[in-house]
Coordinates of C-alpha atoms and ligand atoms in Angstrom, one line a residue:
X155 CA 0.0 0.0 0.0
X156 CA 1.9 3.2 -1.0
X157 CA 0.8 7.0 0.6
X158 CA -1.6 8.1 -2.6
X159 CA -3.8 10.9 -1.2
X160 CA -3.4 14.1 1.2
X161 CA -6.0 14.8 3.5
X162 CA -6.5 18.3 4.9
X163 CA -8.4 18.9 7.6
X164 CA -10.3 22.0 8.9
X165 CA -8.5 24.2 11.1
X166 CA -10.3 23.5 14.4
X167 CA -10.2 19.4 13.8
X168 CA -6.4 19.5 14.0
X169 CA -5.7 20.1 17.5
X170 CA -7.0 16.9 18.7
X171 CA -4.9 15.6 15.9
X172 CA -2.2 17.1 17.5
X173 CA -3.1 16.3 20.8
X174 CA -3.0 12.6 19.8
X175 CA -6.6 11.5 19.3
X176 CA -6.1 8.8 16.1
X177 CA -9.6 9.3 14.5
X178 CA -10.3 11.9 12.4
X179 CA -14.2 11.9 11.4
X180 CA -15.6 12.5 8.0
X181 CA -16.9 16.0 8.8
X182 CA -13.3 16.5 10.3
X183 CA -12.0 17.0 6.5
X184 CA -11.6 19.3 3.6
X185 CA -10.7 17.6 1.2
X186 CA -12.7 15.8 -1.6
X187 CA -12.4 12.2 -0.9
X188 CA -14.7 11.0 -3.1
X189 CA -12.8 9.9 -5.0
X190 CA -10.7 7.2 -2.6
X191 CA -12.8 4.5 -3.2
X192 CA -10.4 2.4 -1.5
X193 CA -9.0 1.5 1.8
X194 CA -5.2 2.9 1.6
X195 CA -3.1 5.5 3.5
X196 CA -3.2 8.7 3.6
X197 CA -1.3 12.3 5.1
X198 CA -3.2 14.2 6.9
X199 CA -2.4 17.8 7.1
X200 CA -4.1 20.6 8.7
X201 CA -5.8 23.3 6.7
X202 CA -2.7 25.5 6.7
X203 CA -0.5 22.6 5.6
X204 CA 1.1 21.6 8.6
X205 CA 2.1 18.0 8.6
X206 CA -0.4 15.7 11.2
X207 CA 0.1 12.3 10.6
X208 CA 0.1 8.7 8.3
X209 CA -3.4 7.1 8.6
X210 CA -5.7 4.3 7.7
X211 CA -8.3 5.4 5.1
X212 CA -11.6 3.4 4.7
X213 CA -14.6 5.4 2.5
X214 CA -16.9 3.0 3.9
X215 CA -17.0 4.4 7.5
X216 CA -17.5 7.2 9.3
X217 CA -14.0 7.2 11.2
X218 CA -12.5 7.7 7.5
X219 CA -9.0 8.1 9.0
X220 CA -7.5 6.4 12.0
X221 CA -3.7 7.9 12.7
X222 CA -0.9 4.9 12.8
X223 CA 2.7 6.9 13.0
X224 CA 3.2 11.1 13.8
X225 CA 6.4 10.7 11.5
X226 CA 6.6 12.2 8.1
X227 CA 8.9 9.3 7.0
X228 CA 7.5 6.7 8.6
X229 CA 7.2 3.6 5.9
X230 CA 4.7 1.2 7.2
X231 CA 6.3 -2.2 6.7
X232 CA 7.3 -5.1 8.0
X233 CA 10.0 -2.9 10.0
X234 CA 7.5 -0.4 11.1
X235 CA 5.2 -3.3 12.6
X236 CA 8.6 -4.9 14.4
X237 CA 10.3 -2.3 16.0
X238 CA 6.8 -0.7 17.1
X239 CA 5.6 -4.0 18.5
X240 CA 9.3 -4.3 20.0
X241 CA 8.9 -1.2 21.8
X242 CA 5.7 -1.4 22.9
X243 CA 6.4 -4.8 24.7
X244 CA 9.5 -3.4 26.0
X245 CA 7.6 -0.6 27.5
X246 CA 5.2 -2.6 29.0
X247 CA 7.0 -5.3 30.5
X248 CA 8.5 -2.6 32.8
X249 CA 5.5 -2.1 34.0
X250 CA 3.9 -5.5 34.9
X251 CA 3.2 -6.8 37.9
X252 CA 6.1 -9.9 38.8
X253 CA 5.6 -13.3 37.6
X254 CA 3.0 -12.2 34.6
X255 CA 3.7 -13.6 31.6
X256 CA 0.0 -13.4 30.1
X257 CA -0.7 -9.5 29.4
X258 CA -2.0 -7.2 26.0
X259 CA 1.1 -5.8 24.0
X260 CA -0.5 -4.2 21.7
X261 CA -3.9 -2.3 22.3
X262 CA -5.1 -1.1 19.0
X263 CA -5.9 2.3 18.1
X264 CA -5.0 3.7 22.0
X265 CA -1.2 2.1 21.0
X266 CA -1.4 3.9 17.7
X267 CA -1.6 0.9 16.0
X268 CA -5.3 0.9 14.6
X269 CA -7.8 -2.0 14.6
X270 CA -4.8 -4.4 15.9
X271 CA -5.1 -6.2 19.2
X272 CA -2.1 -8.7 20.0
X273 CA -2.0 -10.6 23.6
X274 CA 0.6 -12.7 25.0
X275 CA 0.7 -15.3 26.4
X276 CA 4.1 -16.7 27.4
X277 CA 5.5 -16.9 24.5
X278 CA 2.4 -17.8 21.9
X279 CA 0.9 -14.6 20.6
X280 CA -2.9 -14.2 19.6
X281 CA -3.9 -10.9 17.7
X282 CA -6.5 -9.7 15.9
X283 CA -7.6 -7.4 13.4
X284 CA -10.4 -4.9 13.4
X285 CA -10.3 -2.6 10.9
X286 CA -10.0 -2.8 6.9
X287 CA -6.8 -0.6 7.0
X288 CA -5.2 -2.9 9.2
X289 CA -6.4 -6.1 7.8
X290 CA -4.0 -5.4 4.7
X291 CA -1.4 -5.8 6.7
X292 CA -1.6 -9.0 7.9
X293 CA 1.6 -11.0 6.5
X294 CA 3.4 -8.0 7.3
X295 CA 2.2 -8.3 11.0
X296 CA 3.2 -11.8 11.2
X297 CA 6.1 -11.8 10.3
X298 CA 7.5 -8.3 12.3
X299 CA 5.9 -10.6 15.7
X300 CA 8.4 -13.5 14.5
X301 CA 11.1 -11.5 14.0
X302 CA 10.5 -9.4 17.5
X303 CA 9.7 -11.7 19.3
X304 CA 11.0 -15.6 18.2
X305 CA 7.6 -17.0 19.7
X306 CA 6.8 -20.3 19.6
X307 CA 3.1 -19.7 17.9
X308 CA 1.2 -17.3 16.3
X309 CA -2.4 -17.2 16.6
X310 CA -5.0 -15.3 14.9
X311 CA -8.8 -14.4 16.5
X312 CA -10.2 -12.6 14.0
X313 CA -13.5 -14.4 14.5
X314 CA -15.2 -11.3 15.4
X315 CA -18.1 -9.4 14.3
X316 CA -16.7 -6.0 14.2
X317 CA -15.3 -6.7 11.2
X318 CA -18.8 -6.4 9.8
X319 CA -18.9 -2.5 10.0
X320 CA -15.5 -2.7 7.8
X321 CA -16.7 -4.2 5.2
X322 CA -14.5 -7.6 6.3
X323 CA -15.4 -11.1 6.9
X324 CA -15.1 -12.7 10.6
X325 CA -12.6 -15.4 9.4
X326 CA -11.9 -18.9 10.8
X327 CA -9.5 -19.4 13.9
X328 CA -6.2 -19.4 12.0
X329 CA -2.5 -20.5 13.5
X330 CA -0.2 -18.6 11.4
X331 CA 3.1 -20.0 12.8
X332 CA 4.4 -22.6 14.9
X333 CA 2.0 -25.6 16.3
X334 CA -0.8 -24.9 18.8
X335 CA -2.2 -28.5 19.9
X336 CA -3.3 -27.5 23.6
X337 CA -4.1 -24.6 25.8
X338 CA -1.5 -22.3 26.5
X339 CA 0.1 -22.0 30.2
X340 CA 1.1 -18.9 31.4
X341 CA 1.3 -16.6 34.8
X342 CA -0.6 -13.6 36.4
X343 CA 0.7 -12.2 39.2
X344 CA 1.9 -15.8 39.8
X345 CA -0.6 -17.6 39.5
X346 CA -1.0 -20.1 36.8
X347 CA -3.4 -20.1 34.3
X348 CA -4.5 -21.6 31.1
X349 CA -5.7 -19.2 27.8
X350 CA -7.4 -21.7 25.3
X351 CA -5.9 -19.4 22.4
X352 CA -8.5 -21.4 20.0
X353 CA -11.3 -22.1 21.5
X354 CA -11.9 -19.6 24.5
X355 CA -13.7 -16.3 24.5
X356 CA -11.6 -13.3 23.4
X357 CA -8.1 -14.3 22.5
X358 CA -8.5 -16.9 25.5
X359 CA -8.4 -15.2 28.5
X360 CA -9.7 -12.0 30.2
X361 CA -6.3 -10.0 30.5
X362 CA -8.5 -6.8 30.7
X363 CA -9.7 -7.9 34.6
X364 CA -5.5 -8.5 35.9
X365 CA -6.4 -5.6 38.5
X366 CA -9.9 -6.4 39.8
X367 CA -8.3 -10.0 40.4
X368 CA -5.8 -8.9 42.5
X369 CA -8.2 -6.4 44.5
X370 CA -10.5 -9.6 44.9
X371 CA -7.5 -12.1 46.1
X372 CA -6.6 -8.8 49.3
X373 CA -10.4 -9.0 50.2
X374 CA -11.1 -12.9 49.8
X375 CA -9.7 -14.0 53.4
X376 CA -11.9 -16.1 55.0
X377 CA -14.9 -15.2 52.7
X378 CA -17.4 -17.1 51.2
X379 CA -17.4 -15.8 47.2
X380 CA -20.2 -16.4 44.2
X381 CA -17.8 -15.4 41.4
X382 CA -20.5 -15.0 39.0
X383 CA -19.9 -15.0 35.2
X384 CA -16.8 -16.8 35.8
X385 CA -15.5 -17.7 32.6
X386 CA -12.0 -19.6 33.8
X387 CA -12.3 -19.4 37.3
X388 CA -9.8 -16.2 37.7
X389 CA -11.3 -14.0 39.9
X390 CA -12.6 -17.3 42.1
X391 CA -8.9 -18.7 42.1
X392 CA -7.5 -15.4 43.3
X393 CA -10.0 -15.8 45.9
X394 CA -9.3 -19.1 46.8
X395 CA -5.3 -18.8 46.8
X396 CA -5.8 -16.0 49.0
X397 CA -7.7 -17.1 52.1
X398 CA -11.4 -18.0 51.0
X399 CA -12.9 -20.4 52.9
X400 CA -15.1 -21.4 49.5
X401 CA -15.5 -20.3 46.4
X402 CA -18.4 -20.8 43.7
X403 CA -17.8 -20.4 39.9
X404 CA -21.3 -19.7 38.2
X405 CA -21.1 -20.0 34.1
X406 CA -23.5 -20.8 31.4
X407 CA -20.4 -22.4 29.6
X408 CA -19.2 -26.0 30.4
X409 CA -16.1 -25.2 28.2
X410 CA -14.9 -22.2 30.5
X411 CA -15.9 -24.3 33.9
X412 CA -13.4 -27.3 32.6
X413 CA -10.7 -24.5 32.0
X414 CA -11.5 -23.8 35.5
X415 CA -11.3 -26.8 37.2
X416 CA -7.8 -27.4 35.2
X417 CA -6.7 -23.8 36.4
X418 CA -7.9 -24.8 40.4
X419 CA -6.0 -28.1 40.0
X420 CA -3.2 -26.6 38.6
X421 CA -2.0 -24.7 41.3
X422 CA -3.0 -27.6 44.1
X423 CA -6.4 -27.2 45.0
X424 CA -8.6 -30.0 45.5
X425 CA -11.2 -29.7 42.8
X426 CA -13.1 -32.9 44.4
X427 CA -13.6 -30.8 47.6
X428 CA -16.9 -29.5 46.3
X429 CA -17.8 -28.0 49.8
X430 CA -14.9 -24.9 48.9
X431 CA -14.7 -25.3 45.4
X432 CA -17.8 -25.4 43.3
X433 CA -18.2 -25.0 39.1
X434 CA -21.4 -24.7 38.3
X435 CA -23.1 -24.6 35.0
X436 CA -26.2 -22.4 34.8
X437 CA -27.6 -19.5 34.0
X438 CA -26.5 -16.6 36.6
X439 CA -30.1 -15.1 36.2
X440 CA -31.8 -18.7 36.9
X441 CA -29.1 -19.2 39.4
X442 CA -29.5 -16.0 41.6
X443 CA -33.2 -16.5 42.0
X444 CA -32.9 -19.4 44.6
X445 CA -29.5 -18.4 46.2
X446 CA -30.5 -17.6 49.9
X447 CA -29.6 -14.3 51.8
X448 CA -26.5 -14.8 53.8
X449 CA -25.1 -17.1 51.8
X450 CA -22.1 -15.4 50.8
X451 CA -20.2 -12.7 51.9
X452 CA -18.1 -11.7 48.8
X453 CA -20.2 -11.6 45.4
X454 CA -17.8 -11.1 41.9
X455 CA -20.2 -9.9 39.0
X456 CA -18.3 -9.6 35.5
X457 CA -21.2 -10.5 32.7
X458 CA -20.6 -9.9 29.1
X459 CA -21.3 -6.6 27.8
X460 CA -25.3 -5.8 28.1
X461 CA -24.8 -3.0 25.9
X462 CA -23.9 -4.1 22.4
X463 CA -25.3 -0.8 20.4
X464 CA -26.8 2.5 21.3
X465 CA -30.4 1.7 21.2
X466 CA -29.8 -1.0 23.8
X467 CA -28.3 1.1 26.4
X468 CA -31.6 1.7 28.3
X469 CA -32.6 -2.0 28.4
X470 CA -28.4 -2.6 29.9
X471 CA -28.8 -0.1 32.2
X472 CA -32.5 -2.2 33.5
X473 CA -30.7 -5.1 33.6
X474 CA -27.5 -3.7 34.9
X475 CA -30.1 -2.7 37.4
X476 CA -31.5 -6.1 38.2
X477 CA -28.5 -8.0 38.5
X478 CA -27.2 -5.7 41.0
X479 CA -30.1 -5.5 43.2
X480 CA -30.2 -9.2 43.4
X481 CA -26.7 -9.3 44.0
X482 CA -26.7 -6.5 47.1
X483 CA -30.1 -8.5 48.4
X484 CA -27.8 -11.6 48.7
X485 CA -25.1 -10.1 50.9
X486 CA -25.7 -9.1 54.7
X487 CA -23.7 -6.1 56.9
X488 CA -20.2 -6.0 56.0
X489 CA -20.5 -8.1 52.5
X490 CA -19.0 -6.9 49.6
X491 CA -19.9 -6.6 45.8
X492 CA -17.0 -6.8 43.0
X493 CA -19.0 -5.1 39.8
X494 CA -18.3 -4.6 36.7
X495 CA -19.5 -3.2 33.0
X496 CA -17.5 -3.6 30.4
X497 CA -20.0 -1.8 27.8
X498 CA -18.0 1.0 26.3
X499 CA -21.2 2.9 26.2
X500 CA -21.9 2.7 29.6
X501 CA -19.8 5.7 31.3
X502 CA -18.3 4.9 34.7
X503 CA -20.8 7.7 36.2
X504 CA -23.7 5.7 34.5
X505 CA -22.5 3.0 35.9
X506 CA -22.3 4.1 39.3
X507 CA -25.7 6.0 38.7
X508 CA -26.9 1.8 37.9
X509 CA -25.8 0.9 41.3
X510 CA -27.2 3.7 43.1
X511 CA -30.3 2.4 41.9
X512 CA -29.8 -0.8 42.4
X513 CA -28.8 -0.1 46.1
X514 CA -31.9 1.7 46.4
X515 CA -34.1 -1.1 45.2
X516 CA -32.0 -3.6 47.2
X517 CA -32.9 -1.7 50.3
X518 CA -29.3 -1.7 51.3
X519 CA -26.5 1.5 52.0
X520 CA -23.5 0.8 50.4
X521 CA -20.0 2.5 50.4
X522 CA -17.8 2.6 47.8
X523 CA -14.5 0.9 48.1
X524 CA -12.6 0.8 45.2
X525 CA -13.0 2.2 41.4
X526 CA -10.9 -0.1 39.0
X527 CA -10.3 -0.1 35.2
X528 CA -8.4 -2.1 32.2
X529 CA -4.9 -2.6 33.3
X530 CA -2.3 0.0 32.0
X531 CA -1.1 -2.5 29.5
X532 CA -4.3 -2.0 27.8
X533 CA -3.3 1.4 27.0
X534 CA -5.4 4.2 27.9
X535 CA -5.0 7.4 26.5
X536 CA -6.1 10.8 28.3
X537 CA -7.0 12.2 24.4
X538 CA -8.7 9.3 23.8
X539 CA -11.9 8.5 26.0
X540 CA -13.7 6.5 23.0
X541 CA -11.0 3.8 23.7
X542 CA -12.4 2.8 27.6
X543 CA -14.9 0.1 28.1
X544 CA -14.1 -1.4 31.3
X545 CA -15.0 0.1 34.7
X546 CA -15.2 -2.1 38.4
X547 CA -16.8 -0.8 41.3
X548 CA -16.0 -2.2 44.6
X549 CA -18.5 -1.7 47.0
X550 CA -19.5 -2.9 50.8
X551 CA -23.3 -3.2 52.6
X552 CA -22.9 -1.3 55.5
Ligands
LIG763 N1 -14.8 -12.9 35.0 C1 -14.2 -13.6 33.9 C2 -14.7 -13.1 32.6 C3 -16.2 -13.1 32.4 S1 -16.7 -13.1 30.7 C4 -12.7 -13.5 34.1 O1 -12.1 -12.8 34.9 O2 -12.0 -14.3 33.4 C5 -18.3 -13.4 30.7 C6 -18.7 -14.9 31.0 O3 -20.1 -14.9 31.2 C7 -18.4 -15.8 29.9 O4 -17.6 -16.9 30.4 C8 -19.8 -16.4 29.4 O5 -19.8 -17.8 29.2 C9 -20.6 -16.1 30.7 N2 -22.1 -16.0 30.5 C10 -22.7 -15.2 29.5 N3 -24.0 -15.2 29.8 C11 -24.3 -16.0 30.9 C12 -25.4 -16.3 31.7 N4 -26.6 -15.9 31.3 N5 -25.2 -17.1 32.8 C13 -24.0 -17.5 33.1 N6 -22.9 -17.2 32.4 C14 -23.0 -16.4 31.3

């Protein structure tokens, strides 16, 4: 793909530009475009021809141009892809928490690399692609990860309806290097876990939740904890490596509740001792109706994003609602609630606005320990607000 068109912008859209924000919205330009009928780069440049940035052009959506390098001479390559991926990983092991081996490299358009996710895990890599732009790139992205990183498997999770809005395909669960016959072990904070890079939700694993985990391990001692939603057990491992004197892990998927049971064995626990450590398959909104009052003390609620479009967000925030209540009816004086919402277009202050409500309804007064979000390896820029989804609130019945 070679740098065919300039794109000028008007003169107000260019300080966010500048600022770093990597979209730049149809209404944003000056320039006739209609005739790039095709995804390709482009130089953006601000009405008075100042040089902005290289970016990823698609005519088909309304983010025409998403920024991927601030340098005038930046080729976007094979090179490009390896020492920005190098770097990026670099970075952010200095960061990480010891003994993490599992964590997000790349985050997309907030890492200035648009519509590209890549995850690690040890030393197989899963990435996928969002965008149209980026999706041209793919050989080229394969082979900058080999030659970064020397990993023993590449795997690609592209199987993702985004795409859609793109104009591209969700395609097949690819490995694109090396041999991936069984689930992938790797560390958080020391703990081991297993990603099914193939098979599992996301690229395997919920990377996005490191945080929360660890917050729920320093308030699991002695508790009895519903980790609801569990997907792999995490949070309810981190609960029962930390003190818990049981732990139950609630998901509609057997799939994710044997990836549990592996992760619990793994790292000792007695997965036949179905007094501490329960997996149970069912539907958390069956489920909740017959768990009795009392009957734990520390309640973990992470479902899958309720809020998929605009024009759902009312009927999230009810149900947002509902789950809540019935979680803060369950727990008695002192118990505490682990929630989360990972629905982009839920703010954090709607959020919080969901669980005053839900407090209300519940009859219960509620303090507010903790506010947690995505990990900083999932890169969060202060320009960028479009790019956060996640937000936790930790709160306790008082
Ligand atoms: N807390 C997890 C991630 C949760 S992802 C972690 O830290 O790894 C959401 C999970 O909810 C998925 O595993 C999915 O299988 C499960 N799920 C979705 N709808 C459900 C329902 N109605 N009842 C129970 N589980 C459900």
């Amino acid at each position: 793909m070679e740098k065919l068109h300039a794109i000028r912008l008007k003169q107000q859209s260019s300080a966010p530009v500048l600022a770093g924000h990597p979209w730049v919205f149809s209404n944003a330009i000056i320039s006739d475009t209609s005739q790039i009928n095709e995804v390709c780069l482009v130089e953006i440049f601000s009405q008075d021809n100042a040089f902005l940035g290289i970016g990823m052009f698609n005519p088909r959506t309304s983010i025409k141009v998403r920024i991927i390098s601030k340098d005038k001479n930046a080729v976007i390559d094979k090179e490009f892809f390896e020492k920005r991926l190098f770097e990026l990983d670099k970075r952010k092991k200095e960061f990480l928490p010891d003994m993490t081996t599992g964590y997000r490299v790349c985050n997309a358009d907030s890492d200035m690399l648009p519509g590209l996710i890549i995850d690690r895990y040890e030393d197989t890599f899963v990435f996928q692609i969002h965008t149209a732009g980026m999706d041209v790139f793919r050989s080229d992205i394969v082979s900058a990860i080999k030659e970064a990183f020397n990993p023993s498997a590449i795997v690609e999770r592209s199987d993702i309806e985004a795409r859609k809005q793109e104009g591209l395909l969700d395609l097949p669960v690819s490995v694109r290097f090396g041999d991936v016959t069984e689930k992938i072990k790797f560390k958080e904070c020391g703990i081991t876990f297993f990603a099914d890079v193939l098979k599992g939700q996301k690229t395997g694993f919920f990377l996005d939740q490191r945080d929360t985990r660890r917050k729920c391990g320093e308030l699991s001692k002695e508790k009895n904890v519903m980790n609801l939603f569990s997907y792999s057990g995490g949070f309810g491992l981190y609960s029962a490596l930390n003190g818990a004197s049981s732990v139950a892990n609630i998901d509609i998927s057997e799939q994710a509740l044997k990836i549990a049971k592996e992760n619990f064995s793994e790292n000792g626990l007695n997965i036949n001792d179905g007094k501490k450590w329960q997996f149970i398959c069912a539907d958390v909104f069956d489920y909740l109706a017959d768990v009795p009052i009392g009957a734990y003390n520390l309640i973990i609620c992470d479902p899958p994003a309720f809020a998929k479009s605009n024009d759902k967000i009312e009927q999230a925030k009810k149900a947002y609602t509902d789950i809540n209540k019935k979680c803060l009816k369950i727990l008695n004086k002192g118990g505490i609630l682990i929630t989360s919402s990972c629905s982009g277009r839920l703010g954090l202050e709607d959020f919080r606005n969901v669980l005053k409500i839900a407090s209300g309804k519940a009859e219960k007064d509620v303090r507010v320990l903790d506010t947690i979000t995505a990990p900083f390896d999932h890169t969060e820029r202060l320009c960028f607000p479009e790019g956060r989804y996640l937000k936790t609130f930790v709160v306790e019945v008082i």
